[in-house]
Short mmCIF file of C-alpha atoms in Angstrom, two decimals:
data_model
loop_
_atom_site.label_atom_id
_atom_site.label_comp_id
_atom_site.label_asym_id
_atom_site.label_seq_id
_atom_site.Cartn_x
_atom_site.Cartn_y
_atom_site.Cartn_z
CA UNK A 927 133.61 97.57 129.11
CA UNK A 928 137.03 95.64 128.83
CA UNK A 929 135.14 92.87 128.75
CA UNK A 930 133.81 93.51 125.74
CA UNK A 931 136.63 95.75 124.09
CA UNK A 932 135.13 98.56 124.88
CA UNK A 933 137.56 102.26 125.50
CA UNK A 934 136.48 104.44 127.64
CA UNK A 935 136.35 108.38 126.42
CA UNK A 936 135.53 110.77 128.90
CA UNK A 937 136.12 114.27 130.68
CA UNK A 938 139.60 113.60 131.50
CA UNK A 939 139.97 114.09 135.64
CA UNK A 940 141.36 111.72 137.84
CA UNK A 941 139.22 112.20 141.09
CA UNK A 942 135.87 111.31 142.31
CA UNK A 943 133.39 108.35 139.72
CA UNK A 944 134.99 108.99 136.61
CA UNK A 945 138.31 108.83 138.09
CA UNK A 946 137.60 105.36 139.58
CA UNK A 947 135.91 104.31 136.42
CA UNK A 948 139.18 105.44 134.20
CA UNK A 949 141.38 103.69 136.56
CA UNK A 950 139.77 100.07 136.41
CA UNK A 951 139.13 100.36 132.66
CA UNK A 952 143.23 100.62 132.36
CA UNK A 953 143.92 98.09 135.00
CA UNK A 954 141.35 95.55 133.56
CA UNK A 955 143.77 96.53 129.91
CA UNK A 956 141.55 98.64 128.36
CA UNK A 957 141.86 102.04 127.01
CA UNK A 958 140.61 105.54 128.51
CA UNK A 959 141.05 108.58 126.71
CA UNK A 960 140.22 111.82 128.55
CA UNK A 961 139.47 115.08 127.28
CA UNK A 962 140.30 117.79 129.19
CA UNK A 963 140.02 122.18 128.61
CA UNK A 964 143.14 123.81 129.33
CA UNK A 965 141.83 125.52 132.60
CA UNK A 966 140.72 122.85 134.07
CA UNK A 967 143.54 120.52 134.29
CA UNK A 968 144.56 121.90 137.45
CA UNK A 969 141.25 122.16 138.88
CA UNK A 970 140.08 118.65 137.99
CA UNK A 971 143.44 117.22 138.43
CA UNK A 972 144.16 115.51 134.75
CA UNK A 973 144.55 112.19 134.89
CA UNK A 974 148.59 111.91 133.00
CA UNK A 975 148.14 108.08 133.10
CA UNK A 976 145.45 107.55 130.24
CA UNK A 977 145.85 105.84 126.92
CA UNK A 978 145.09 109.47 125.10
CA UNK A 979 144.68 112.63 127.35
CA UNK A 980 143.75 115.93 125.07
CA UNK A 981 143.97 118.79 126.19
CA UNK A 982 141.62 121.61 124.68
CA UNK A 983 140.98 125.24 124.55
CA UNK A 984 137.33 125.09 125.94
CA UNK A 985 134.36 123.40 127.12
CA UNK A 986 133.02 123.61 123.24
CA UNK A 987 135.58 121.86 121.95
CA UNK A 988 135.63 119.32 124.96
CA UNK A 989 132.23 118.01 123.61
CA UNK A 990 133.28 118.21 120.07
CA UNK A 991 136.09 115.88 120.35
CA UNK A 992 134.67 113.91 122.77
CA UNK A 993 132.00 113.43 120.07
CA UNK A 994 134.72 112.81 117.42
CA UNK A 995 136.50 110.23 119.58
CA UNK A 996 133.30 108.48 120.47
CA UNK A 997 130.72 105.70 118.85
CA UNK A 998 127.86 106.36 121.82
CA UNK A 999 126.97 108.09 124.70
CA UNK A 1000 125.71 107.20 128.78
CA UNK A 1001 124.65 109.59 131.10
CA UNK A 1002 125.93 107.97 134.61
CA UNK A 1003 123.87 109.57 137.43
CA UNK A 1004 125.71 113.47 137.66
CA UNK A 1005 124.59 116.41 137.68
CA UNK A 1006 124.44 119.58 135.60
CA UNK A 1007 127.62 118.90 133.12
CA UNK A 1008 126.34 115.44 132.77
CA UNK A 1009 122.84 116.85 131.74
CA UNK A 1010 124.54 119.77 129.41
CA UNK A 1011 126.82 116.56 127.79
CA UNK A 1012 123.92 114.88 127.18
CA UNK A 1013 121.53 117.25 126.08
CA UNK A 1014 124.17 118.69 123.57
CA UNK A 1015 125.02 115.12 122.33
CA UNK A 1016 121.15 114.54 121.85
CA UNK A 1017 120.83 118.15 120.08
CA UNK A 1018 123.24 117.25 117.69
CA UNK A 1019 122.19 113.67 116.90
CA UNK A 1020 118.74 115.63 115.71
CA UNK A 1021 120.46 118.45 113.79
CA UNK A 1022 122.10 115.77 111.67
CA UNK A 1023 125.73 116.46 113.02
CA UNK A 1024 126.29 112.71 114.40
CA UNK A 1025 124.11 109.49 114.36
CA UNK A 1026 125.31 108.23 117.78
CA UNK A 1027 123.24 107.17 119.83
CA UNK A 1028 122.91 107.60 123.86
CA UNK A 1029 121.68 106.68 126.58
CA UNK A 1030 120.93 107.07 130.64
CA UNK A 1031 122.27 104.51 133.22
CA UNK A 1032 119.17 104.72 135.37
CA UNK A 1033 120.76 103.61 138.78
CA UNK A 1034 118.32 103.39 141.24
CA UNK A 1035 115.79 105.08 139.26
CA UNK A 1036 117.99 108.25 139.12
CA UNK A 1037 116.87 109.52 135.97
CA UNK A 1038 113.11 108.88 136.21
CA UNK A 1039 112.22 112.27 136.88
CA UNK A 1040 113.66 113.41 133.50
CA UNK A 1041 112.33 110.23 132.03
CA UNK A 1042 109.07 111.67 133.17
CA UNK A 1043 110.23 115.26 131.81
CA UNK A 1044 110.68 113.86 128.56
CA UNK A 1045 107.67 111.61 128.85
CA UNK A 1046 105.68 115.31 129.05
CA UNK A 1047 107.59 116.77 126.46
CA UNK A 1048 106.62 114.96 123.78
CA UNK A 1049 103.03 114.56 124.80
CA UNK A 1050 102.99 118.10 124.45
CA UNK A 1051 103.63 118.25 121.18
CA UNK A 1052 107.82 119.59 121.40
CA UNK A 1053 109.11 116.20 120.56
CA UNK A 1054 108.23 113.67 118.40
CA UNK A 1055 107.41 110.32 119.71
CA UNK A 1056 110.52 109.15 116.92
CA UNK A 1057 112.81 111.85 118.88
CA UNK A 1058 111.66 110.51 122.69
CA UNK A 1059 112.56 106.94 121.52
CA UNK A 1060 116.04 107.68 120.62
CA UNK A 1061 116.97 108.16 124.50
CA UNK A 1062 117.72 104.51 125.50
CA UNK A 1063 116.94 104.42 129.36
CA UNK A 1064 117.78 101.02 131.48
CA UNK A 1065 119.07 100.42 135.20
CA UNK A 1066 122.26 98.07 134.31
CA UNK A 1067 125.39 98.75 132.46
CA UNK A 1068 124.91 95.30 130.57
CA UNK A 1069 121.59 96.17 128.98
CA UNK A 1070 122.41 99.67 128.29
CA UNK A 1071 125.95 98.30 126.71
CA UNK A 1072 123.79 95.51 125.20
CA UNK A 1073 121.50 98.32 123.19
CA UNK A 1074 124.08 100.91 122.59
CA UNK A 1075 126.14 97.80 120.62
CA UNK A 1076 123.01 97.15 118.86
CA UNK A 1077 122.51 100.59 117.73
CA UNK A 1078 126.55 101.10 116.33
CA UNK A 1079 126.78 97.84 115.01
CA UNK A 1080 129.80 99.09 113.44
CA UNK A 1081 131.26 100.66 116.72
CA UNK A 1082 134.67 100.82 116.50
CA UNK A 1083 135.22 103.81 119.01
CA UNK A 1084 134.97 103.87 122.87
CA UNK A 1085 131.51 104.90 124.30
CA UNK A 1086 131.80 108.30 126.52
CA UNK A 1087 130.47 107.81 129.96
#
């Protein structure tokens, strides 16, 4: 992502991936800004050396400024915040609130059982074929950079992992 000028906006914390992920974007001379509710900067131990670190009165407003501070999305392999982050950032796209688009880091083919999911979804008739195609799915950061650049060609926001 520093690399290619890329900032980093993201949950906030300072342990486990994300932590790690923060850290070398700010080495390498990028920027990460976290976002953070109130009650959870003890629990996910802030991270106080970010470019930006805002701290919030709730989860809702987490995603909203995380959505306000971003061009795009990627779903890193996580677990159930990851899927409500990305879920919420794809429910908004479709209600017209944001044109951002997102997509999944498929590591190791993490993410093909909800590939399939969605697969099954829209062959049933609750999303449209236009809707499934939005979700931009690939197993390196490069491509999935590569198409999320493509689809904000006038990024000039970080991308929230």
């Amino acid at each position: 992502m520093t690399a290619r000028n890329i900032d980093l906006v993201y949950g906030g914390g300072k342990l486990g991936l994300m932590g790690i992920i923060a850290d070398t974007i700010l080495e390498g001379g990028g920027k990460a800004f976290g976002v953070i509710p109130e009650t959870l900067v003890g629990i996910e131990a802030a991270h106080n050396g970010l470019s930006e670190q805002h701290i919030v009165t709730n989860m809702h407003e987490r995603k909203a400024k995380m959505t306000d501070l971003t061009d795009a999305f990627v779903a890193l392999p996580g677990g159930i915040g990851t899927l409500d982050e990305l879920f919420e950032a794809w429910t908004w796209n479709a209600l017209g609130y944001h044109a951002k688009p997102f997509a999944l880091l498929n590591i190791n083919g993490y993410w093909d059982p909800l590939v399939e999911l969605v697969e099954k979804i829209a062959a049933e008739g609750f999303m449209s074929r236009t809707r499934q195609k939005q979700l931009i799915v690939s197993d390196t950061i490069d491509d999935v950079l590569d198409q999320l650049t493509e689809a904000c060609k006038t990024a000039t926001k970080g991308i929230t992992l």
